[in-house]
Short mmCIF file of C-alpha atoms in Angstrom, two decimals:
data_model
loop_
_atom_site.label_atom_id
_atom_site.label_comp_id
_atom_site.label_asym_id
_atom_site.label_seq_id
_atom_site.Cartn_x
_atom_site.Cartn_y
_atom_site.Cartn_z
CA MET A 1 58.03 234.75 97.72
CA VAL A 2 60.37 232.76 95.69
CA SER A 3 59.74 233.64 91.64
CA ARG A 4 58.91 230.67 89.23
CA ARG A 5 62.05 231.35 87.10
CA ARG A 6 64.19 231.02 90.28
CA LEU A 7 62.39 227.71 91.22
CA ALA A 8 63.02 226.33 87.93
CA GLY A 9 66.94 226.27 88.79
CA LEU A 10 66.84 224.95 91.70
CA SER A 11 67.95 221.54 90.44
CA GLY A 12 64.39 219.37 91.32
CA ALA A 13 64.87 219.60 95.20
CA GLY A 14 61.13 219.12 95.17
CA LYS A 15 62.07 215.56 94.35
CA HIS A 16 64.59 215.26 97.51
CA LEU A 17 61.60 215.74 99.77
CA ALA A 18 59.06 214.16 98.13
CA GLN A 19 61.13 211.28 96.69
CA ALA A 20 64.08 210.74 99.57
CA GLY A 21 66.43 208.21 97.73
CA GLU A 22 66.79 210.09 94.55
CA THR A 23 69.96 211.96 92.89
CA ALA A 24 68.13 215.10 92.95
CA GLY A 25 70.30 218.07 94.70
CA MET A 26 69.13 220.57 96.71
CA THR A 27 70.86 223.11 95.13
CA ARG A 28 71.02 226.59 93.44
CA GLY A 29 74.60 226.95 92.54
CA GLY A 30 73.55 230.00 90.10
CA PRO A 31 75.34 233.73 89.56
CA LEU A 32 75.32 233.93 93.09
CA PHE A 33 77.75 231.25 93.59
CA MET A 34 80.54 233.05 91.50
CA GLU A 35 80.29 236.48 92.93
CA TRP A 36 82.32 235.85 96.15
CA GLY A 37 84.91 233.89 94.65
CA MET A 38 86.90 233.62 91.31
CA GLU A 39 86.32 231.26 88.70
CA ALA A 40 86.50 227.20 89.35
CA GLU A 41 89.90 225.64 88.79
CA GLN A 42 90.52 222.95 86.53
CA PHE A 43 90.68 219.77 88.85
CA ASP A 44 94.14 217.69 88.72
CA ASP A 45 92.55 214.27 89.56
CA ARG A 46 96.76 212.54 89.02
CA SER A 47 98.06 210.52 91.92
CA VAL A 48 101.47 212.07 92.59
CA THR A 49 102.63 208.72 93.94
CA PRO A 50 100.81 205.13 93.97
CA SER A 51 99.79 206.01 97.88
CA ALA A 52 98.73 209.65 97.90
CA TRP A 53 97.10 211.89 95.60
CA ARG A 54 98.56 215.22 96.66
CA PHE A 55 101.09 216.61 99.30
CA ALA A 56 100.66 220.10 100.76
CA ARG A 57 102.32 221.53 103.58
CA ALA A 58 100.10 222.97 106.78
CA SER A 59 100.66 226.27 108.75
CA ARG A 60 99.43 224.27 111.65
CA ALA A 61 97.47 220.88 111.76
CA HIS A 62 96.01 219.10 115.04
CA VAL A 63 94.75 215.56 116.19
CA VAL A 64 90.96 216.04 117.79
CA ILE A 65 90.16 213.33 119.94
CA ASP A 66 86.09 212.46 120.35
CA ALA A 67 83.61 214.20 119.20
CA ALA A 68 82.78 216.75 122.22
CA ALA A 69 85.77 218.45 121.81
CA TYR A 70 85.20 218.35 117.89
CA PHE A 71 81.70 219.70 117.63
CA THR A 72 82.75 222.27 120.05
CA LEU A 73 85.85 223.46 117.93
CA MET A 74 83.91 223.45 115.13
CA GLN A 75 81.37 225.70 116.35
CA GLN A 76 84.28 228.31 117.27
CA ALA A 77 85.73 227.70 113.15
CA MET A 78 82.12 227.86 111.58
CA LEU A 79 81.67 231.49 113.42
CA ALA A 80 84.70 232.69 112.06
CA ALA A 81 83.73 231.77 108.32
CA ARG A 82 83.92 234.65 106.07
CA GLN A 83 83.05 233.06 102.67
CA GLY A 84 81.98 229.70 102.18
CA ILE A 85 81.76 226.44 104.51
CA HIS A 86 81.52 223.06 102.47
CA LEU A 87 80.28 220.25 104.62
CA ILE A 88 80.85 216.77 103.04
CA GLY A 89 79.81 213.67 105.14
CA TRP A 90 78.33 210.25 105.27
CA ASP A 91 75.63 211.11 107.68
CA PHE A 92 74.57 214.98 108.99
CA ASP A 93 71.91 215.31 111.55
CA THR A 94 70.52 218.69 111.97
CA ARG A 95 69.36 218.25 115.33
CA ALA A 96 72.84 217.55 116.81
CA ARG A 97 74.06 220.20 119.13
CA LEU A 98 77.69 221.56 118.66
CA GLY A 99 78.18 223.23 122.01
CA PRO A 100 77.09 226.10 124.05
CA GLY A 101 74.19 228.46 122.29
CA ARG A 102 70.35 229.31 122.14
CA ARG A 103 67.73 226.73 122.30
CA TRP A 104 64.54 226.52 120.91
CA TRP A 105 62.90 227.37 124.00
CA ASN A 106 65.00 230.82 124.63
CA GLY A 107 63.53 232.26 121.28
CA ILE A 108 64.54 233.61 118.17
CA SER A 109 67.64 236.37 118.75
CA ARG A 110 70.19 237.63 115.97
CA LYS A 111 72.54 238.37 118.88
CA THR A 112 72.77 234.81 120.16
CA TYR A 113 73.73 231.69 117.87
CA PRO A 114 71.81 228.31 118.03
CA ALA A 115 73.34 225.35 119.33
CA ARG A 116 71.70 222.85 117.44
CA LEU A 117 73.35 222.42 113.42
CA GLY A 118 70.28 222.91 111.37
CA ALA A 119 69.47 226.53 113.36
CA PHE A 120 73.21 227.37 113.26
CA VAL A 121 73.76 227.03 109.59
CA VAL A 122 70.78 229.73 109.05
CA TRP A 123 71.89 231.89 111.49
CA LEU A 124 75.58 232.31 110.36
CA CYS A 125 74.01 233.07 106.93
CA ASN A 126 71.90 235.44 108.46
CA THR A 127 74.42 237.19 110.18
CA THR A 128 77.54 236.74 108.16
CA PRO A 129 77.20 239.15 104.60
CA GLY A 130 78.16 237.15 101.75
CA LEU A 131 78.66 233.55 103.47
CA GLN A 132 77.57 230.56 100.93
CA ILE A 133 77.46 227.39 102.82
CA ARG A 134 77.42 223.89 101.04
CA VAL A 135 76.03 220.48 102.07
CA LEU A 136 76.69 217.68 100.58
CA LYS A 137 75.47 214.24 102.07
CA TRP A 138 75.48 211.17 100.66
CA ASN A 139 72.13 209.60 99.52
CA PHE A 140 71.35 206.05 100.95
CA GLY A 141 70.41 207.64 104.61
CA ALA A 142 68.35 210.35 103.14
CA LEU A 143 64.88 208.31 103.82
CA LYS A 144 66.25 208.62 108.23
CA PHE A 145 65.18 212.06 107.53
CA VAL A 146 61.27 210.80 107.82
CA PHE A 147 62.22 209.51 111.46
CA ARG A 148 64.43 212.46 112.20
CA GLY A 149 61.35 214.71 113.42
CA SER A 150 62.24 218.55 113.11
CA MET A 151 65.35 217.86 110.36
CA ILE A 152 62.88 217.95 107.67
CA LEU A 153 61.80 221.21 109.04
CA ASP A 154 65.47 221.86 109.02
CA LEU A 155 66.17 220.72 105.05
CA ILE A 156 62.82 223.03 103.83
CA ARG A 157 64.73 226.44 105.59
CA TRP A 158 67.93 225.60 104.05
CA PHE A 159 66.28 225.08 100.49
CA PHE A 160 64.38 228.27 100.98
CA HIS A 161 67.45 229.79 101.76
CA PRO A 162 69.60 232.11 99.17
CA SER A 163 72.81 231.46 100.91
CA ILE A 164 72.62 227.59 101.15
CA ASP A 165 73.30 224.94 99.16
CA PHE A 166 72.36 220.59 100.00
CA LYS A 167 72.49 218.41 97.76
CA PHE A 168 72.63 214.03 98.22
CA ASP A 169 75.20 212.27 96.24
CA ALA A 170 74.15 209.16 94.59
CA ALA A 171 77.60 209.68 92.02
CA HIS A 172 78.52 205.71 92.78
CA PRO A 173 78.27 202.20 91.60
CA LEU A 174 75.47 200.25 93.18
CA GLY A 175 76.19 199.06 96.62
CA CYS A 176 79.01 201.70 97.29
CA SER A 177 78.88 204.90 99.16
CA HIS A 178 80.41 208.29 100.14
CA HIS A 179 82.14 207.91 103.25
CA GLN A 180 84.36 210.81 103.67
CA LYS A 181 84.19 213.37 106.17
CA ILE A 182 85.49 217.01 105.28
CA VAL A 183 84.81 220.59 106.24
CA VAL A 184 86.38 222.94 104.31
CA ILE A 185 85.81 226.79 105.44
CA ASP A 186 86.83 229.97 103.23
CA ASP A 187 89.76 227.40 101.47
CA ARG A 188 91.96 228.46 104.57
CA PHE A 189 90.80 225.99 107.30
CA ALA A 190 89.99 222.04 106.62
CA VAL A 191 89.09 219.10 108.64
CA CYS A 192 89.26 215.34 107.68
CA GLY A 193 88.82 212.18 109.78
CA GLY A 194 86.07 209.86 110.74
CA ILE A 195 83.79 211.86 113.15
CA ASP A 196 80.20 212.66 111.48
CA ILE A 197 78.34 215.74 112.80
CA THR A 198 75.23 213.44 113.36
CA ALA A 199 73.54 211.85 116.40
CA ASP A 200 75.35 209.19 118.58
CA ARG A 201 78.61 210.71 118.12
CA TRP A 202 79.12 212.99 121.02
CA ASP A 203 81.57 212.06 124.04
CA THR A 204 84.47 212.91 126.27
CA PRO A 205 87.67 211.32 126.58
CA GLU A 206 86.17 209.87 130.25
CA HIS A 207 83.43 208.05 128.19
CA LEU A 208 81.36 208.11 131.68
CA GLU A 209 78.97 205.48 132.41
CA ASP A 210 75.40 206.71 131.57
CA ASP A 211 76.55 210.02 130.95
CA PRO A 212 73.33 212.28 130.60
CA ARG A 213 75.24 214.55 128.08
CA ARG A 214 75.47 211.76 125.58
CA ARG A 215 71.14 211.87 124.70
CA ARG A 216 69.75 211.74 121.48
CA PRO A 217 68.33 214.75 120.00
CA TYR A 218 64.90 215.33 121.73
CA GLY A 219 64.44 212.02 123.50
CA THR A 220 65.63 210.64 126.52
CA GLY A 221 67.70 207.77 125.95
CA LEU A 222 70.98 207.54 126.20
CA TYR A 223 73.62 205.89 123.79
CA GLY A 224 76.82 203.95 125.12
CA PRO A 225 80.27 205.45 125.08
CA TRP A 226 81.49 206.34 121.55
CA HIS A 227 85.50 206.56 120.44
CA ASP A 228 86.13 209.32 117.32
CA MET A 229 89.11 210.72 116.04
CA THR A 230 89.35 214.16 113.05
CA MET A 231 92.63 216.11 112.11
CA MET A 232 92.42 220.13 111.54
CA VAL A 233 94.82 221.70 109.24
CA GLU A 234 95.42 225.06 108.03
CA GLY A 235 97.11 226.74 104.75
CA ASP A 236 97.37 225.02 101.71
CA ALA A 237 96.50 221.44 102.60
CA ALA A 238 93.22 223.07 103.15
CA ALA A 239 93.18 224.21 100.10
CA ALA A 240 93.90 220.93 98.65
CA LEU A 241 90.60 219.19 100.49
CA ALA A 242 88.91 222.60 98.88
CA ALA A 243 89.46 221.35 95.53
CA LEU A 244 88.85 217.63 96.42
CA GLY A 245 85.47 219.22 98.00
CA ARG A 246 84.26 221.21 94.87
CA ASP A 247 85.27 218.31 92.67
CA ARG A 248 82.99 215.90 94.86
CA TRP A 249 80.09 218.63 94.14
CA ARG A 250 80.87 218.44 90.57
CA VAL A 251 80.66 215.01 90.12
CA ALA A 252 77.41 214.60 92.74
CA GLY A 253 75.48 216.81 89.95
CA GLY A 254 76.03 220.38 91.21
CA ARG A 255 77.35 223.49 89.17
CA PRO A 256 81.22 224.01 89.12
CA LEU A 257 82.36 226.02 92.22
CA PRO A 258 84.57 228.71 92.38
CA THR A 259 87.41 229.09 94.98
CA CYS A 260 87.21 231.33 97.91
CA ARG A 261 89.28 235.10 97.03
CA PRO A 262 92.75 234.60 98.59
CA GLN A 263 92.96 235.61 102.68
CA VAL A 264 95.31 236.17 105.28
CA GLU A 265 93.03 234.93 108.62
CA SER A 266 92.21 231.22 108.89
CA ALA A 267 88.75 229.86 110.98
CA TRP A 268 91.15 228.04 113.17
CA PRO A 269 89.43 227.98 116.84
CA GLN A 270 91.55 230.67 118.89
CA SER A 271 91.40 228.04 121.96
CA LEU A 272 93.06 225.21 120.11
CA LYS A 273 97.33 224.92 120.12
CA ALA A 274 98.32 223.20 117.31
CA GLU A 275 100.57 220.42 117.75
CA PHE A 276 102.11 220.59 114.57
CA ARG A 277 103.38 223.50 112.85
CA ASP A 278 104.71 224.21 109.23
CA VAL A 279 104.24 220.36 108.40
CA GLU A 280 103.71 218.70 105.17
CA ILE A 281 100.46 216.99 104.58
CA GLY A 282 99.81 213.93 102.24
CA ILE A 283 95.89 213.22 101.10
CA ALA A 284 95.01 209.65 100.23
CA ARG A 285 91.69 208.83 98.40
CA THR A 286 89.53 205.94 97.89
CA ARG A 287 86.74 205.83 94.71
CA ALA A 288 85.61 203.34 92.65
CA ALA A 289 85.15 203.66 88.84
CA TYR A 290 82.05 205.35 87.69
CA ARG A 291 80.96 207.40 84.48
CA GLY A 292 84.49 207.57 83.57
CA ALA A 293 86.26 208.49 86.26
CA PRO A 294 88.96 205.73 86.98
CA GLU A 295 89.37 203.70 90.21
CA VAL A 296 91.52 204.95 93.37
CA ARG A 297 93.50 202.55 95.61
CA GLU A 298 95.88 204.99 97.04
CA ILE A 299 94.63 204.51 100.50
CA GLU A 300 95.18 200.76 100.16
CA ASN A 301 98.70 201.15 98.67
CA LEU A 302 99.36 203.51 101.93
CA PHE A 303 98.21 200.84 104.35
CA VAL A 304 100.67 198.37 102.88
CA GLU A 305 103.39 200.76 102.37
CA HIS A 306 103.47 202.12 106.62
CA ILE A 307 102.42 198.34 107.33
CA ARG A 308 106.08 197.13 105.63
CA ARG A 309 108.09 200.00 106.72
CA ALA A 310 107.67 199.34 110.41
CA ASN A 311 110.17 198.68 112.35
CA ARG A 312 109.64 198.84 115.93
CA PHE A 313 105.81 199.00 116.41
CA ILE A 314 102.47 199.87 115.14
CA TYR A 315 99.88 201.32 117.05
CA ALA A 316 96.16 201.42 115.18
CA GLU A 317 92.46 202.27 115.51
CA SER A 318 89.94 200.71 113.46
CA GLN A 319 86.10 200.26 113.76
CA TYR A 320 86.79 197.03 111.73
CA PHE A 321 89.44 194.26 110.96
CA ALA A 322 88.34 192.87 107.95
CA SER A 323 90.78 193.46 104.99
CA ARG A 324 92.45 190.69 103.51
CA VAL A 325 95.05 193.12 101.72
CA ILE A 326 95.73 194.57 105.38
CA ALA A 327 95.88 191.01 106.65
CA GLU A 328 98.38 190.05 104.16
CA ALA A 329 100.49 192.81 104.81
CA ILE A 330 100.68 192.47 108.35
CA ALA A 331 101.44 188.50 107.93
CA GLU A 332 104.23 189.51 105.54
CA ARG A 333 106.27 191.91 108.04
CA LEU A 334 105.39 189.32 111.08
CA ALA A 335 107.05 186.51 109.29
CA ARG A 336 110.12 188.62 108.41
CA PRO A 337 112.89 188.91 111.12
CA ASP A 338 112.45 190.81 114.02
CA PRO A 339 108.51 191.80 113.63
CA PRO A 340 107.53 194.90 115.27
CA GLU A 341 104.89 194.94 117.90
CA ILE A 342 101.55 195.92 116.31
CA VAL A 343 98.54 196.44 118.55
CA LEU A 344 94.89 197.19 117.22
CA ILE A 345 92.22 199.19 119.18
CA ASN A 346 88.84 197.47 118.14
CA PRO A 347 85.33 197.55 119.15
CA GLN A 348 83.86 194.56 120.90
CA SER A 349 81.82 194.15 117.78
CA ALA A 350 80.48 195.82 115.08
CA GLU A 351 77.67 198.37 115.16
CA GLY A 352 74.08 196.68 113.49
CA TRP A 353 73.43 192.95 112.32
CA LEU A 354 74.87 193.62 109.13
CA GLU A 355 77.87 195.38 110.00
CA GLN A 356 78.25 192.31 112.55
CA ALA A 357 77.29 189.86 109.86
CA ALA A 358 80.02 191.32 107.46
CA MET A 359 82.91 192.46 109.75
CA ASP A 360 82.92 190.15 112.95
CA GLY A 361 83.12 186.74 111.04
CA ALA A 362 86.32 188.15 108.90
CA ARG A 363 87.90 189.43 111.96
CA VAL A 364 87.84 186.14 113.50
CA ARG A 365 88.77 184.16 110.35
CA LEU A 366 92.41 186.84 109.84
CA CYS A 367 93.24 186.44 113.45
CA HIS A 368 93.42 183.07 113.38
CA SER A 369 95.26 183.16 109.85
CA ILE A 370 97.70 185.81 111.12
CA HIS A 371 98.00 183.73 114.26
CA ALA A 372 100.10 180.84 112.49
CA ARG A 373 102.78 183.77 111.09
CA ASP A 374 103.06 185.39 114.35
CA SER A 375 105.65 183.09 115.59
CA GLN A 376 106.74 185.85 118.28
CA GLY A 377 103.21 186.78 119.44
CA ARG A 378 104.00 190.42 118.20
CA PHE A 379 100.00 190.87 117.31
CA ARG A 380 97.29 192.11 119.59
CA ILE A 381 93.83 193.28 119.22
CA PHE A 382 92.29 195.29 122.42
CA VAL A 383 88.94 196.52 123.39
CA PRO A 384 88.87 199.71 125.71
CA PHE A 385 86.39 199.88 128.37
CA ASN A 386 84.98 202.65 130.57
CA ALA A 387 85.07 202.78 133.98
CA GLY A 388 81.73 201.34 134.76
CA GLY A 389 82.74 198.14 132.51
CA THR A 390 80.65 199.14 129.12
CA ALA A 391 82.81 198.44 125.93
CA ILE A 392 83.40 201.53 124.38
CA TYR A 393 82.66 202.13 120.46
CA VAL A 394 85.69 202.23 118.52
CA HIS A 395 84.65 204.54 115.73
CA SER A 396 88.14 206.37 115.10
CA LYS A 397 90.26 205.09 112.24
CA MET A 398 93.77 206.38 112.83
CA MET A 399 97.64 204.75 112.34
CA ILE A 400 100.83 205.58 113.91
CA VAL A 401 104.08 203.68 112.68
CA ASP A 402 107.59 204.14 114.55
CA ASP A 403 106.09 207.11 115.82
CA GLU A 404 107.32 208.56 112.40
CA VAL A 405 104.17 208.28 110.62
CA VAL A 406 100.81 209.21 111.50
CA ARG A 407 97.36 208.79 109.48
CA ILE A 408 94.05 209.92 110.60
CA GLY A 409 91.10 209.74 108.18
CA SER A 410 87.80 208.27 106.63
CA ALA A 411 89.30 204.45 105.82
CA ASN A 412 88.44 201.52 107.80
CA MET A 413 90.57 198.65 107.88
CA ASN A 414 88.00 196.68 106.03
CA ASN A 415 87.49 195.90 102.26
CA ARG A 416 85.07 198.38 101.54
CA SER A 417 87.59 201.21 102.54
CA LEU A 418 90.23 200.19 100.18
CA GLY A 419 88.04 199.68 96.68
CA LEU A 420 84.41 200.45 97.29
CA ASP A 421 83.38 203.59 99.14
CA SER A 422 84.75 206.98 98.68
CA GLU A 423 87.33 207.82 101.55
CA CYS A 424 90.07 210.63 102.26
CA ASP A 425 92.88 210.47 104.74
CA LEU A 426 95.41 212.93 105.76
CA PHE A 427 99.21 211.40 107.10
CA ILE A 428 102.13 213.18 108.15
CA ASP A 429 105.47 211.67 107.49
CA ALA A 430 108.10 212.76 109.27
CA ALA A 431 110.76 211.07 107.01
CA ARG A 432 109.68 213.43 104.38
CA SER A 433 111.93 216.48 103.69
CA GLY A 434 110.84 219.39 106.28
CA ASN A 435 108.66 217.27 108.61
CA GLY A 436 111.55 215.86 110.86
CA HIS A 437 110.42 218.30 113.87
CA ALA A 438 106.86 215.95 113.65
CA ARG A 439 108.04 213.19 115.73
CA GLU A 440 107.81 214.41 119.35
CA ALA A 441 104.11 215.10 118.49
CA ILE A 442 103.51 211.92 116.47
CA ARG A 443 105.02 209.85 119.58
CA ASN A 444 102.84 212.31 122.47
CA LEU A 445 99.98 211.71 120.21
CA ARG A 446 100.49 207.83 121.00
CA VAL A 447 100.90 208.75 124.52
CA ARG A 448 97.86 211.11 125.23
CA LEU A 449 95.77 207.77 122.93
CA LEU A 450 96.74 204.90 125.36
CA ALA A 451 96.25 207.13 128.40
CA GLU A 452 92.84 207.74 127.45
CA HIS A 453 92.50 203.98 127.20
CA THR A 454 93.99 202.50 129.80
CA GLY A 455 93.15 205.56 132.40
CA MET A 456 96.53 206.45 133.18
CA ASP A 457 98.33 209.96 133.16
CA PRO A 458 99.95 210.64 130.14
CA ALA A 459 103.23 211.47 132.03
CA GLU A 460 102.94 207.76 133.43
CA VAL A 461 102.79 206.44 130.00
CA ALA A 462 105.71 208.25 128.55
CA ALA A 463 107.64 207.26 131.52
CA ALA A 464 106.79 203.40 131.43
CA LEU A 465 107.29 203.21 127.38
CA ASP A 466 111.01 204.77 128.06
CA ARG A 467 111.59 201.72 130.81
CA ASP A 468 109.92 199.45 128.41
CA ALA A 469 109.01 200.47 124.96
CA SER A 470 106.36 197.13 124.53
CA MET A 471 102.92 198.77 124.46
CA ILE A 472 101.33 195.18 125.02
CA ALA A 473 103.39 195.19 128.40
CA LEU A 474 102.14 198.56 129.14
CA ILE A 475 98.69 197.39 128.70
CA GLU A 476 98.68 194.18 130.24
CA ARG A 477 100.59 195.87 133.64
CA ALA A 478 97.77 198.33 133.71
CA SER A 479 95.02 198.46 136.47
CA ASN A 480 91.59 197.25 135.45
CA GLU A 481 89.96 199.77 137.68
CA GLY A 482 88.42 202.34 135.80
CA LYS A 483 89.15 202.63 132.02
CA HIS A 484 91.05 200.05 130.80
CA LEU A 485 91.88 197.80 127.66
CA GLU A 486 90.93 194.04 127.16
CA PRO A 487 92.22 191.38 125.10
CA PHE A 488 90.08 190.49 122.07
CA VAL A 489 88.13 187.58 122.78
CA LEU A 490 87.78 185.30 119.20
CA ARG A 491 84.19 183.79 119.44
CA GLU A 492 83.25 180.69 117.75
CA LEU A 493 82.02 180.79 114.28
CA THR A 494 79.18 178.64 112.16
CA ASP A 495 80.06 176.83 109.62
CA THR A 496 77.62 179.77 107.86
CA GLU A 497 79.52 182.67 109.44
CA LYS A 498 82.71 181.35 108.11
CA ALA A 499 81.84 180.88 104.57
CA VAL A 500 80.49 184.40 105.10
CA ALA A 501 83.71 185.75 106.02
CA ASP A 502 86.02 183.45 104.24
CA ASN A 503 84.33 184.53 100.31
CA ALA A 504 83.84 188.56 101.74
CA LEU A 505 80.41 188.14 100.89
CA LEU A 506 79.05 191.22 102.16
CA ASP A 507 82.58 193.23 102.50
CA PRO A 508 84.01 192.40 98.45
CA GLU A 509 87.08 194.22 97.60
CA ARG A 510 85.77 195.88 94.18
CA PRO A 511 81.91 196.64 93.26
CA GLU A 512 81.72 193.70 90.60
CA GLU A 513 82.51 191.06 93.15
CA MET A 514 79.00 191.95 94.89
CA PHE A 515 77.41 190.58 91.64
CA GLU A 516 79.92 187.25 91.38
CA PRO A 517 79.15 183.78 92.62
CA ILE A 518 81.41 182.46 95.02
CA SER A 519 84.82 181.75 93.27
CA ARG A 520 88.97 181.31 93.93
CA ARG A 521 89.34 184.40 93.00
CA ARG A 522 87.96 186.74 95.36
CA GLY A 523 87.81 186.21 99.36
CA LEU A 524 90.05 186.45 102.40
CA PHE A 525 92.04 183.46 101.56
CA ARG A 526 93.88 183.29 97.83
CA ARG A 527 96.26 181.20 96.60
CA GLY A 528 99.92 182.57 96.28
CA GLY A 529 99.08 185.04 99.35
CA TRP A 530 100.18 185.10 102.80
CA LEU A 531 97.27 184.16 104.58
CA ARG A 532 95.98 180.50 104.81
CA ARG A 533 92.44 179.23 105.51
CA PRO A 534 92.59 178.63 109.39
CA GLY A 535 92.08 174.92 110.51
CA ARG A 536 91.91 173.03 113.38
CA GLY A 537 95.46 174.46 115.38
CA ASP A 538 95.12 177.24 114.16
CA ASP A 539 93.33 179.11 117.03
CA TRP A 540 94.85 182.44 118.46
CA LYS A 541 95.51 181.35 121.42
#
């Protein structure tokens, strides 16, 4: 039974369950957490360059494509945890099935781990002496728990477990969100990318039509094909992400957390052969100014830096294309002599009516404006379809430049990701000292992604690119039978949609713009920039 003294120190967890939108957290964070590690370190918030918070070596790194592989690998990694697991996300659904394991109808067993996230976390703490698990989630989605059935029961179990801390994070300006997707295990292994451990994310690279495994928790309804991506790292890069996570926890109202004790072994999944070894990882962030913490726009600077340095090509995937700064950088690069080929993979439409109103119209307007600068037709957007003809929803956030740079993270190509929401991206730059050996792996990753989207064999894609380096030519020659890419078709916008998009009313660049009236100082098209407001004759053919 929990004592009154202990309940008094639980940071108002009852408020979480009774008032799901409040800032209070399900957290104990007392002496128990200070026993398994060392004293908390002083967090260094300074950027080492305008486009990077920190550079750190990774003994191993790997890009995981699609959530079927990611969920299984995370299950394996968490089974190897010894000291601590820190889960940071935009959303978590405890009903999500990670991989193989015991289901509820199999009964309770300490020998067999559960398949569902909620029960799996409890089982790990019960069977791994000294293991502590912390979960930090954006607070806005707290009310969703009421409609997620058994999830509220999982949270109650987490709340009363002495080795589990759960907290909702509301430490951001009004209208902003916490969008990072980070997992850290024992400060030696970490993941950062675009995949949330929640419902409607699991899918395989085949993206099969009506795949019965792509089922919502405890329901009969199926969701559509979903493409996503994340990066796993081991070593000093993981320790850097651990420090970032501890600071997030502190700012969210949690007590300062200690580092893990040094250990040689890591939670790297034994079944995973790393594509990168002994490589330097760059870490870039976005953060809105809040309560004395300054604004951070490293990711915005990194996008511009990478686009400007492109010589041969850019291959990118993003859930949205609505950022003025990114579109300006693309237009500027296309207007210069010998522009690179730029291929962007997007979903057919944003998910949800609000996202469609905010992002889809901006994408159309930016494409028309870029067309006016793209005299050689080097910029193209494509939409992936599965073998059944269903559009695949693209949730990944990645970019490859000249097979020299790869970046994976949580930031989309929209204004929010560059100035409002908390984001974290990882990147490998083969031009930096000690990273030259990464070029082959970066090229192989681009080949693998083009193969997934076109339905071709990776060896066939590699051979085709050796003969003709143009990705656009490859995509256009590929068969439309089976999985394939189709050119994005720009629809006609109403005058209202144009006004919403042009003034970035639903996708501002800074928090204060949400409360400013429409003015010439905001929006997609600004005086002196590379983008001009599309008029008649500027249509993208």
